Tab-separated table of C-alpha atoms and ligand atoms in Angstrom:
chain	number	residue	atom	x	y	z
A	1	MET	CA	93.969	119.405	88.358
A	2	GLU	CA	96.062	117.284	90.734
A	3	GLU	CA	96.926	113.935	89.221
A	4	ALA	CA	98.031	110.815	91.005
A	5	PRO	CA	101.699	109.926	91.016
A	6	ARG	CA	102.417	107.357	88.316
A	7	PHE	CA	101.162	104.168	89.851
A	8	TYR	CA	102.220	100.617	89.204
A	9	ALA	CA	100.515	97.641	90.685
A	10	HIS	CA	103.058	94.921	91.283
A	11	PRO	CA	102.506	92.071	88.778
A	12	PHE	CA	101.596	89.817	91.687
A	13	ASP	CA	98.806	92.196	92.801
A	14	ASP	CA	97.740	92.678	89.216
A	15	ASP	CA	96.683	89.028	89.030
A	16	LYS	CA	94.141	89.300	91.863
A	17	LEU	CA	90.624	90.640	91.993
A	18	LYS	CA	90.735	93.889	93.919
A	19	GLU	CA	88.206	95.298	96.325
A	20	GLU	CA	87.669	98.911	95.436
A	21	CYS	CA	86.760	100.652	98.673
A	22	GLY	CA	86.647	100.720	102.441
A	23	ILE	CA	84.431	103.110	104.420
A	24	PHE	CA	84.434	104.253	108.026
A	25	GLY	CA	82.579	106.869	110.114
A	26	VAL	CA	82.471	108.004	113.751
A	27	ILE	CA	80.113	110.228	115.753
A	28	GLY	CA	80.219	111.403	119.352
A	29	VAL	CA	83.945	111.345	120.183
A	30	THR	CA	86.510	114.124	120.494
A	31	ASP	CA	88.554	114.447	117.300
A	32	ALA	CA	86.575	111.881	115.332
A	33	SER	CA	88.966	112.267	112.374
A	34	ASN	CA	91.768	110.585	114.318
A	35	PHE	CA	89.529	107.567	114.871
A	36	VAL	CA	88.590	107.595	111.181
A	37	ALA	CA	92.264	107.719	110.138
A	38	LEU	CA	92.981	104.660	112.294
A	39	GLY	CA	89.906	102.871	110.937
A	40	LEU	CA	90.927	103.595	107.355
A	41	HIS	CA	94.429	102.334	108.127
A	42	ALA	CA	92.888	99.018	109.230
A	43	LEU	CA	90.843	98.966	105.995
A	44	GLN	CA	93.815	99.757	103.753
A	45	HIS	CA	93.643	96.276	102.169
A	46	ARG	CA	90.326	97.407	100.575
A	47	GLY	CA	91.958	100.252	98.644
A	48	GLN	CA	95.476	101.650	98.470
A	49	GLU	CA	95.249	104.281	95.777
A	50	ALA	CA	93.800	107.211	97.743
A	51	GLY	CA	91.906	108.178	100.870
A	52	GLY	CA	89.806	111.020	102.188
A	53	ILE	CA	88.189	112.306	105.367
A	54	VAL	CA	85.325	114.787	105.817
A	55	CYS	CA	84.586	116.098	109.318
A	56	HIS	CA	82.232	118.527	111.003
A	57	ASP	CA	82.912	120.805	113.930
A	58	PRO	CA	79.991	122.781	115.446
A	59	GLU	CA	82.008	126.026	115.336
A	60	LEU	CA	84.168	125.538	112.259
A	61	GLY	CA	81.687	123.689	110.052
A	62	PHE	CA	82.683	121.044	107.496
A	63	ASN	CA	86.231	120.400	106.419
A	64	SER	CA	87.886	117.751	104.289
A	65	ALA	CA	91.202	116.340	103.132
A	66	ARG	CA	91.711	113.994	100.202
A	67	ARG	CA	95.060	112.539	99.287
A	68	PHE	CA	96.678	109.933	97.043
A	69	GLY	CA	98.599	107.152	98.709
A	70	TYR	CA	98.451	105.230	101.943
A	71	VAL	CA	96.550	106.453	104.996
A	72	ARG	CA	99.720	106.186	107.090
A	73	ASP	CA	101.581	108.526	104.740
A	74	ASN	CA	98.915	111.244	104.824
A	75	PHE	CA	96.555	111.098	107.762
A	76	THR	CA	99.210	110.838	110.451
A	77	SER	CA	100.679	114.306	109.926
A	78	ALA	CA	99.652	117.036	112.379
A	79	ASP	CA	99.472	119.472	109.429
A	80	ILE	CA	96.534	117.538	107.998
A	81	MET	CA	94.860	116.182	111.126
A	82	GLU	CA	94.714	119.608	112.831
A	83	THR	CA	92.552	120.807	109.933
A	84	LEU	CA	90.000	118.049	110.616
A	85	PRO	CA	88.459	118.838	114.030
A	86	GLY	CA	85.096	117.906	115.485
A	87	PRO	CA	83.081	115.046	116.925
A	88	LEU	CA	81.792	113.692	113.579
A	89	ALA	CA	83.797	112.399	110.607
A	90	ILE	CA	83.627	109.887	107.778
A	91	GLY	CA	86.344	108.497	105.535
A	92	HIS	CA	87.031	106.409	102.476
A	93	VAL	CA	89.921	104.442	100.999
A	94	ARG	CA	89.764	103.559	97.364
A	95	TYR	CA	91.232	101.538	94.607
A	96	SER	CA	89.015	102.471	91.764
A	97	THR	CA	88.009	101.722	88.266
A	98	ALA	CA	84.477	103.140	88.450
A	99	GLY	CA	85.986	106.642	88.410
A	100	SER	CA	88.438	107.740	85.763
A	101	LYS	CA	91.256	105.331	84.896
A	102	ALA	CA	93.845	108.111	85.224
A	103	ALA	CA	93.301	108.871	88.880
A	104	VAL	CA	92.565	112.486	89.754
A	105	ILE	CA	91.917	113.970	93.177
A	106	ARG	CA	88.363	115.021	92.271
A	107	ASP	CA	87.417	111.325	92.101
A	108	VAL	CA	88.598	110.689	95.662
A	109	GLN	CA	85.795	110.345	98.207
A	110	PRO	CA	84.004	111.294	100.441
A	111	PHE	CA	81.915	113.541	98.173
A	112	PHE	CA	80.271	116.614	99.645
A	113	GLY	CA	77.070	118.465	98.709
A	114	GLU	CA	75.583	121.675	100.092
A	115	PHE	CA	71.774	121.550	100.353
A	116	SER	CA	69.241	124.122	101.563
A	117	MET	CA	68.997	122.273	104.899
A	118	GLY	CA	72.809	121.986	105.319
A	119	GLY	CA	75.724	120.032	103.974
A	120	ALA	CA	76.152	116.288	103.616
A	121	ALA	CA	79.075	114.044	102.729
A	122	ILE	CA	78.959	110.470	101.451
A	123	ALA	CA	81.444	107.628	101.084
A	124	HIS	CA	80.431	104.652	98.953
A	125	ASN	CA	81.684	101.067	98.692
A	126	GLY	CA	80.302	99.125	95.743
A	127	ASN	CA	79.310	99.943	92.221
A	128	ILE	CA	76.160	101.499	90.825
A	129	THR	CA	75.234	99.358	87.837
A	130	ASN	CA	72.908	101.974	86.278
A	131	ALA	CA	75.276	104.906	86.918
A	132	LEU	CA	75.795	105.723	83.224
A	133	ALA	CA	72.065	105.955	82.579
A	134	LEU	CA	71.525	108.029	85.743
A	135	ARG	CA	74.411	110.338	84.925
A	136	LYS	CA	73.098	110.963	81.423
A	137	GLU	CA	69.629	111.730	82.781
A	138	LEU	CA	70.983	114.014	85.527
A	139	ILE	CA	73.255	115.945	83.153
A	140	GLU	CA	70.356	116.440	80.721
A	141	ARG	CA	68.362	117.892	83.614
A	142	GLY	CA	71.116	120.357	84.561
A	143	SER	CA	73.339	118.577	87.116
A	144	ILE	CA	76.992	119.572	86.932
A	145	PHE	CA	79.233	116.638	87.819
A	146	GLN	CA	82.580	117.306	89.466
A	147	SER	CA	84.020	113.789	89.110
A	148	SER	CA	83.799	110.725	86.900
A	149	SER	CA	82.787	108.522	89.845
A	150	ASP	CA	79.518	106.573	89.831
A	151	SER	CA	79.068	107.512	93.499
A	152	GLU	CA	78.546	111.197	92.706
A	153	CYS	CA	75.136	110.309	91.217
A	154	ILE	CA	73.876	109.847	94.782
A	155	ILE	CA	74.658	113.494	95.694
A	156	HIS	CA	72.894	114.787	92.548
A	157	LEU	CA	69.871	112.573	93.106
A	158	MET	CA	69.711	113.912	96.684
A	159	ALA	CA	69.844	117.485	95.361
A	160	ARG	CA	66.812	116.800	93.154
A	161	SER	CA	64.728	115.217	95.920
A	162	LEU	CA	61.886	117.322	97.348
A	163	GLN	CA	62.162	115.749	100.820
A	164	LYS	CA	62.691	118.074	103.764
A	165	ASP	CA	65.678	116.427	105.472
A	166	ILE	CA	68.864	114.757	104.336
A	167	PRO	CA	68.149	111.160	105.442
A	168	ASP	CA	64.818	111.324	103.544
A	169	ARG	CA	66.618	112.695	100.492
A	170	MET	CA	69.140	109.851	100.723
A	171	GLU	CA	66.305	107.349	100.784
A	172	ASP	CA	64.844	108.954	97.649
A	173	ALA	CA	68.227	108.928	95.919
A	174	LEU	CA	69.141	105.356	96.798
A	175	ARG	CA	65.795	104.016	95.591
A	176	ARG	CA	66.835	105.156	92.093
A	177	VAL	CA	70.202	103.428	92.311
A	178	GLU	CA	70.815	99.826	91.202
A	179	GLY	CA	73.732	97.552	92.050
A	180	ALA	CA	75.838	97.166	95.143
A	181	PHE	CA	76.264	99.889	97.698
A	182	SER	CA	77.257	100.239	101.273
A	183	VAL	CA	77.242	103.927	102.133
A	184	VAL	CA	78.489	105.911	105.106
A	185	ALA	CA	77.243	109.503	105.117
A	186	MET	CA	77.099	112.469	107.484
A	187	THR	CA	75.195	115.677	108.039
A	188	ARG	CA	76.090	118.314	110.638
A	189	THR	CA	74.602	116.179	113.400
A	190	LYS	CA	74.014	112.683	112.054
A	191	LEU	CA	76.024	109.687	110.920
A	192	ILE	CA	74.150	107.568	108.376
A	193	GLY	CA	74.821	104.027	107.151
A	194	VAL	CA	72.995	102.162	104.366
A	195	ARG	CA	73.329	98.771	102.682
A	196	ASP	CA	71.691	97.960	99.363
A	197	PRO	CA	68.644	95.651	99.416
A	198	LEU	CA	70.798	92.587	98.626
A	199	GLY	CA	73.506	93.520	101.150
A	200	VAL	CA	76.268	92.749	98.621
A	201	ARG	CA	78.985	94.755	100.375
A	202	PRO	CA	79.554	94.712	104.157
A	203	LEU	CA	78.883	97.388	106.791
A	204	VAL	CA	78.932	97.004	110.578
A	205	ILE	CA	78.014	99.128	113.599
A	206	GLY	CA	80.342	99.573	116.588
A	207	LYS	CA	80.283	101.451	119.879
A	208	VAL	CA	83.252	103.397	121.242
A	209	ALA	CA	82.918	105.216	124.598
A	210	ASP	CA	79.882	107.520	124.138
A	211	GLY	CA	80.195	107.431	120.360
A	212	TRP	CA	79.140	105.206	117.477
A	213	VAL	CA	81.098	103.775	114.561
A	214	LEU	CA	80.266	102.489	111.079
A	215	SER	CA	82.875	100.381	109.305
A	216	SER	CA	83.267	98.097	106.301
A	217	GLU	CA	84.760	95.420	108.546
A	218	THR	CA	85.049	94.535	112.223
A	219	CYS	CA	88.887	94.526	112.089
A	220	ALA	CA	88.709	98.340	111.918
A	221	LEU	CA	86.575	98.443	115.087
A	222	ASP	CA	89.315	96.567	116.936
A	223	ILE	CA	92.009	99.115	116.122
A	224	ILE	CA	90.104	101.927	117.905
A	225	GLY	CA	88.926	99.717	120.765
A	226	ALA	CA	85.292	99.813	119.604
A	227	GLU	CA	82.888	97.054	120.475
A	228	PHE	CA	81.049	95.263	117.651
A	229	VAL	CA	77.296	95.889	117.990
A	230	ARG	CA	75.800	94.339	114.846
A	231	GLU	CA	75.832	94.407	111.053
A	232	VAL	CA	73.734	96.940	109.190
A	233	GLU	CA	71.225	94.579	107.601
A	234	PRO	CA	70.677	94.286	103.852
A	235	GLY	CA	68.261	97.044	102.823
A	236	GLU	CA	68.588	98.872	106.144
A	237	MET	CA	69.420	102.531	106.753
A	238	VAL	CA	70.672	103.528	110.200
A	239	VAL	CA	70.575	107.165	111.255
A	240	ILE	CA	72.790	107.783	114.293
A	241	SER	CA	72.718	110.960	116.392
A	242	ALA	CA	73.944	111.943	119.838
A	243	ALA	CA	70.338	112.690	120.866
A	244	LYS	CA	68.607	109.515	119.634
A	245	GLY	CA	71.310	106.869	119.224
A	246	VAL	CA	70.727	104.382	116.382
A	247	GLU	CA	67.421	104.654	114.488
A	248	SER	CA	66.682	101.978	111.903
A	249	ARG	CA	64.738	102.535	108.667
A	250	ARG	CA	63.771	100.238	105.786
A	251	PRO	CA	63.755	102.285	102.583
A	252	PHE	CA	63.680	99.364	100.122
A	253	ARG	CA	61.436	96.467	99.186
A	254	PRO	CA	62.782	93.394	101.081
A	255	GLN	CA	64.770	90.932	98.950
A	256	PRO	CA	66.777	87.784	99.688
A	257	SER	CA	70.306	88.653	100.820
A	258	LYS	CA	73.178	88.222	98.310
A	259	PHE	CA	76.318	89.010	100.251
A	260	CYS	CA	79.529	88.781	98.193
A	261	ILE	CA	80.956	85.304	98.816
A	262	PHE	CA	84.381	86.514	97.684
A	263	GLU	CA	84.576	88.623	100.871
A	264	HIS	CA	84.909	85.271	102.660
A	265	VAL	CA	87.498	83.947	100.215
A	266	TYR	CA	89.801	86.914	99.796
A	267	PHE	CA	88.681	90.529	100.241
A	268	SER	CA	88.001	90.781	103.970
A	269	ARG	CA	90.790	90.600	106.487
A	270	PRO	CA	91.066	87.188	108.179
A	271	ASP	CA	90.616	88.793	111.606
A	272	SER	CA	87.200	90.205	110.635
A	273	ILE	CA	83.860	88.624	111.523
A	274	ILE	CA	81.216	88.347	108.794
A	275	GLY	CA	77.694	87.117	109.478
A	276	GLY	CA	78.827	85.911	112.897
A	277	GLN	CA	81.626	83.835	111.354
A	278	SER	CA	85.354	84.371	111.584
A	279	VAL	CA	86.773	84.994	108.114
A	280	TYR	CA	89.904	83.062	109.074
A	281	GLU	CA	87.807	80.071	110.154
A	282	THR	CA	85.768	80.122	106.927
A	283	ARG	CA	89.004	80.101	104.919
A	284	ARG	CA	90.381	77.233	107.003
A	285	ARG	CA	87.161	75.293	106.359
A	286	ILE	CA	87.528	75.954	102.611
A	287	GLY	CA	90.855	74.109	102.901
A	288	VAL	CA	89.145	71.242	104.728
A	289	GLU	CA	86.492	71.010	101.984
A	290	LEU	CA	89.193	71.152	99.285
A	291	ALA	CA	91.108	68.289	100.901
A	292	ARG	CA	87.915	66.197	100.902
A	293	GLU	CA	86.984	67.087	97.318
A	294	ALA	CA	90.455	66.996	95.783
A	295	PRO	CA	92.861	64.742	97.696
A	296	VAL	CA	96.317	63.966	96.297
A	297	ASP	CA	99.399	62.101	97.549
A	298	ALA	CA	102.087	64.636	98.431
A	299	ASP	CA	104.780	65.516	100.969
A	300	LEU	CA	103.946	69.143	101.802
A	301	VAL	CA	101.030	71.592	101.767
A	302	CYS	CA	102.287	75.139	101.138
A	303	PRO	CA	100.225	78.335	100.955
A	304	VAL	CA	100.736	81.016	98.354
A	305	PRO	CA	101.123	83.773	100.950
A	306	ASP	CA	99.349	85.463	102.494
A	307	SER	CA	95.807	84.869	101.331
A	308	GLY	CA	96.228	81.116	100.740
A	309	THR	CA	97.452	80.497	104.295
A	310	PRO	CA	94.259	79.629	106.240
A	311	ALA	CA	93.019	77.317	103.437
A	312	ALA	CA	96.426	75.578	103.321
A	313	ILE	CA	96.230	75.022	107.100
A	314	GLY	CA	92.743	73.501	106.672
A	315	TYR	CA	93.926	71.303	103.784
A	316	SER	CA	96.854	70.069	105.855
A	317	GLN	CA	94.701	69.373	108.922
A	318	GLU	CA	92.159	67.391	106.915
A	319	SER	CA	94.663	65.480	104.746
A	320	GLY	CA	97.296	64.858	107.411
A	321	ILE	CA	99.976	66.137	104.979
A	322	PRO	CA	102.432	68.449	106.781
A	323	TYR	CA	101.952	72.209	106.383
A	324	ALA	CA	105.076	74.186	105.519
A	325	MET	CA	106.044	77.721	104.500
A	326	GLY	CA	107.454	76.731	101.126
A	327	ILE	CA	107.088	80.251	99.762
A	328	ILE	CA	108.185	83.297	101.718
A	329	ARG	CA	106.671	86.702	101.041
A	330	ASN	CA	108.722	89.868	101.247
A	331	GLN	CA	106.379	92.035	103.329
A	332	TYR	CA	108.124	95.243	102.280
A	333	MET	CA	107.734	94.875	98.522
A	334	GLY	CA	104.273	96.356	98.226
A	335	ARG	CA	102.796	98.584	95.588
A	336	THR	CA	105.238	101.184	94.441
A	337	PHE	CA	104.879	104.715	93.199
A	338	ILE	CA	108.338	104.607	91.697
A	339	GLU	CA	108.470	103.512	88.104
A	340	PRO	CA	110.619	100.396	88.127
A	341	THR	CA	113.118	99.744	85.391
A	342	GLU	CA	112.212	97.157	82.761
A	343	GLN	CA	114.818	94.812	84.239
A	344	ILE	CA	113.201	94.991	87.681
A	345	ARG	CA	109.692	94.594	86.267
A	346	ASN	CA	110.844	91.419	84.520
A	347	MET	CA	111.801	89.946	87.878
A	348	GLY	CA	108.037	89.872	88.428
A	349	VAL	CA	106.803	87.604	91.133
A	350	ARG	CA	110.349	87.018	92.463
A	351	LEU	CA	110.344	90.539	93.879
A	352	LYS	CA	107.510	89.593	96.170
A	353	LEU	CA	107.764	85.850	96.702
A	354	ASN	CA	110.737	83.564	97.167
A	355	VAL	CA	110.885	79.784	97.414
A	356	ASN	CA	112.219	78.162	100.553
A	357	ARG	CA	114.592	75.910	98.575
A	358	ALA	CA	115.874	73.785	101.434
A	359	LEU	CA	112.305	72.741	102.183
A	360	ILE	CA	111.040	72.186	98.643
A	361	LYS	CA	113.869	70.190	97.010
A	362	GLY	CA	112.762	66.703	95.982
A	363	LYS	CA	109.272	67.129	97.513
A	364	ARG	CA	105.806	66.624	96.046
A	365	VAL	CA	104.214	69.982	96.838
A	366	ILE	CA	100.543	71.003	97.103
A	367	LEU	CA	100.267	74.775	96.571
A	368	VAL	CA	97.107	76.383	97.942
A	369	ASP	CA	96.064	79.774	96.519
A	370	ASP	CA	92.862	81.795	96.945
A	371	SER	CA	92.028	82.209	93.244
A	372	VAL	CA	93.235	82.043	89.657
A	373	VAL	CA	92.375	85.194	87.709
A	374	ARG	CA	94.603	85.591	84.633
A	375	GLY	CA	96.850	82.707	85.636
A	376	THR	CA	100.068	84.644	85.006
A	377	THR	CA	101.165	84.542	88.647
A	378	SER	CA	100.277	80.862	89.078
A	379	ARG	CA	102.541	79.980	86.135
A	380	LYS	CA	105.446	81.928	87.570
A	381	ILE	CA	105.043	80.449	91.031
A	382	LYS	CA	104.998	76.969	89.535
A	383	GLU	CA	108.237	77.717	87.657
A	384	MET	CA	109.868	78.962	90.864
A	385	ILE	CA	108.850	75.827	92.732
A	386	LEU	CA	110.165	73.540	89.962
A	387	ASP	CA	113.409	75.558	89.723
A	388	ALA	CA	113.862	74.907	93.429
A	389	GLY	CA	113.809	71.182	92.715
A	390	ALA	CA	110.231	70.150	93.601
A	391	ALA	CA	109.368	66.654	92.352
A	392	GLU	CA	105.682	67.466	91.670
A	393	VAL	CA	103.463	70.574	91.869
A	394	HIS	CA	99.729	70.297	92.586
A	395	PHE	CA	97.587	73.435	92.687
A	396	ARG	CA	94.535	73.577	94.952
A	397	ILE	CA	92.432	76.736	94.627
A	398	ALA	CA	90.213	78.021	97.446
A	399	SER	CA	87.554	79.411	95.096
A	400	PRO	CA	85.744	78.051	92.030
A	401	PRO	CA	87.044	79.108	88.585
A	402	THR	CA	86.634	82.901	88.164
A	403	ALA	CA	84.944	82.991	84.777
A	404	TRP	CA	82.880	86.211	84.945
A	405	PRO	CA	83.695	89.831	85.785
A	406	CYS	CA	82.305	91.509	88.880
A	407	PHE	CA	80.228	94.667	88.411
A	408	TYR	CA	79.570	95.242	92.096
A	409	GLY	CA	82.631	97.133	93.291
A	410	VAL	CA	85.498	94.767	92.536
A	411	ASP	CA	88.096	95.407	89.860
A	412	THR	CA	88.108	92.447	87.470
A	413	PRO	CA	89.812	92.069	84.101
A	414	GLN	CA	87.551	91.908	81.035
A	415	ARG	CA	85.935	88.524	80.646
A	416	GLU	CA	88.240	87.342	77.861
A	417	LYS	CA	91.274	87.962	80.126
A	418	LEU	CA	89.966	85.571	82.789
A	419	LEU	CA	91.665	82.212	82.336
A	420	ALA	CA	88.547	80.282	83.358
A	421	ALA	CA	86.415	82.149	80.811
A	422	THR	CA	88.311	80.660	77.895
A	423	MET	CA	89.594	77.306	79.195
A	424	SER	CA	88.224	74.191	80.841
A	425	GLU	CA	89.800	73.038	84.099
A	426	ASP	CA	91.863	70.493	82.170
A	427	GLU	CA	93.047	73.103	79.679
A	428	MET	CA	94.010	75.367	82.582
A	429	ARG	CA	96.062	72.536	84.102
A	430	GLU	CA	97.878	72.075	80.800
A	431	HIS	CA	98.358	75.833	80.411
A	432	LEU	CA	99.820	76.119	83.910
A	433	ASN	CA	101.780	72.911	83.271
A	434	VAL	CA	101.244	71.474	86.750
A	435	ASP	CA	100.759	67.858	87.812
A	436	SER	CA	97.208	68.555	88.958
A	437	LEU	CA	94.867	71.524	89.359
A	438	ARG	CA	91.596	71.481	91.304
A	439	PHE	CA	89.229	74.243	92.388
A	440	ILE	CA	86.799	74.032	95.279
A	441	SER	CA	83.230	73.435	94.069
A	442	LEU	CA	80.554	76.089	94.576
A	443	ASP	CA	78.797	73.713	96.994
A	444	GLY	CA	82.024	73.163	98.923
A	445	LEU	CA	82.557	76.923	99.164
A	446	TYR	CA	78.991	77.449	100.415
A	447	ARG	CA	79.440	74.709	103.018
A	448	ALA	CA	82.620	76.369	104.259
A	449	ALA	CA	80.796	79.708	104.372
A	450	GLY	CA	78.198	78.301	106.770
A	451	GLU	CA	75.610	76.685	104.471
A	452	PRO	CA	75.681	72.975	105.409
A	453	GLU	CA	73.399	72.011	102.492
A	454	GLY	CA	75.587	73.836	99.992
A	455	ARG	CA	74.287	76.240	97.366
A	456	ASN	CA	70.544	76.628	96.943
A	457	ASN	CA	70.491	76.752	93.157
A	458	ALA	CA	66.903	78.043	93.082
A	459	CYS	CA	67.853	81.060	95.201
A	460	PRO	CA	71.589	81.212	95.994
A	461	GLN	CA	72.336	82.454	99.510
A	462	TYR	CA	75.250	84.613	98.302
A	463	CYS	CA	76.292	86.606	95.261
A	464	ASP	CA	78.642	84.283	93.366
A	465	ALA	CA	78.299	85.880	89.915
A	466	CYS	CA	82.044	85.872	89.189
A	467	PHE	CA	81.937	82.058	89.428
A	468	SER	CA	78.428	81.237	88.231
A	469	GLY	CA	77.655	84.069	85.794
A	470	GLU	CA	74.319	84.523	87.631
A	471	TYR	CA	74.149	88.250	88.347
A	472	PRO	CA	71.678	89.072	91.141
A	473	VAL	CA	71.258	92.599	89.718
A	474	GLU	CA	71.492	92.952	85.956
A	475	PRO	CA	74.527	95.103	85.145
A	476	SER	CA	72.368	97.300	82.900
A	477	ASP	CA	75.069	99.829	81.903
A	478	MET	CA	77.347	96.986	80.796
A	479	VAL	CA	74.565	95.157	78.953
A	480	ALA	CA	73.804	98.431	77.131
A	481	LYS	CA	77.490	98.512	76.143
A	482	GLY	CA	77.250	94.985	74.716
A	483	PHE	CA	78.241	92.719	77.623
A	484	GLN	CA	76.834	89.232	76.992
A	485	LEU	CA	75.026	87.723	79.950
A	486	LYS	CA	75.128	83.951	80.466
A	487	THR	CA	72.843	82.099	78.104
A	488	ALA	CA	70.582	79.191	79.079
A	489	ALA	CA	72.960	76.841	77.225
A	490	GLU	CA	76.076	77.882	79.236
B	1	LIG	S1	80.552	88.998	91.445
B	1	LIG	FE1	82.030	87.925	92.798
B	1	LIG	S2	83.337	89.521	93.633
B	1	LIG	FE2	81.530	90.534	92.756
B	1	LIG	S3	80.090	90.779	94.443
B	1	LIG	FE3	79.575	88.864	93.426
B	1	LIG	S4	80.791	87.279	94.498
B	1	LIG	FE4	81.640	89.278	95.043
């Protein structure tokens, strides 16, 4: 069994929530796999551990390639791309915890199944919250799983369906599945996209020449010159074919949408459009809201790069305090597959971020970051800023305290490892040893995300479970394992 190279997240990356997947599919263009490779490259921020492409050629049938590592290091070589011909292809990039912890190639998507009416491949972004129960049931009834991924349940549920065609079988399968899922799938002649009834994870439709595209984000449409058509709606299935174009189906009972609000804060690329809103602009508005909610006298507003940048710009614009690049990020110190020596690992955040000393010395600095997860990075950044001679350090955070884990396709530490799960805001300020620490309120975040009245507490407009502890779908597998949901008193 092929195993992943030994893989080390940089300590800086290790202190962030991580999106687990990006998905992309194309139909109706020559060499669709090349378009998919480019799309996956643009979605690389959603998963860097591995990627895969499945394609179909009318003469050669289905083919696939799955590899560990970056898209650019695998799906640019002629050796691989020449094996992936045809006008229809789907792909997946992953960073995963839903599959096995020790990454193995059999967990890398897309997954493929051969049915009596032909083959089908699926790529899934999200997390199936009843996957353990489904897997147990399916294994007891004779299914033989090839991977440890929750997504494989969908293929086995499709195999058990009595429906006559693959889209109908997918409908059957997905009605048994709970949790968050955006799916891109393909048959020999159709490209299929589905979002779960709450629409937790994104999926958009694009048009390129005579073909159609499905993508996690609009930034990946731009790279192939595709035009944004619309989002797949929560609870919608689109079946796209050369003969009939886009057909829309509604397999699920309608429910109020619960899109992941953290996509606005951090996961999506700032050049993507979500719900008609620019992600960059939403992040800038978060900074504006933060400046109104948590003003402080200071000399400079500095982002923790790169994700804190738009919010820092908004904070500066609203407060009138000058914006400055007080911390510089080394763009070339990404994740590494080479085991670093202990000495290098101890350099920690300094490998990735450096303080612009000439700017910081003697200044009262407001640092704007997107989130505080474990707090380890925030502490180190504060030390670097003070070492550089800053007079004061004030943290402003562009999301509310992250006090609950996500079970919908985002890698989160266990609850007890989340700083906000065990400390009050004041205790966190003392722990980080900064002059002040403020988080944006949930209402402020909702306003920035396009809800002028703030959060509707009776029926929140977004999923915000990692802040509020209010899970829109009960994480039943985790509850069965003993996870404590929020009590009425909390
Ligand atoms: S729990 Fe947080 S990260 Fe997960 S889907 Fe909800 S808002 Fe997004």
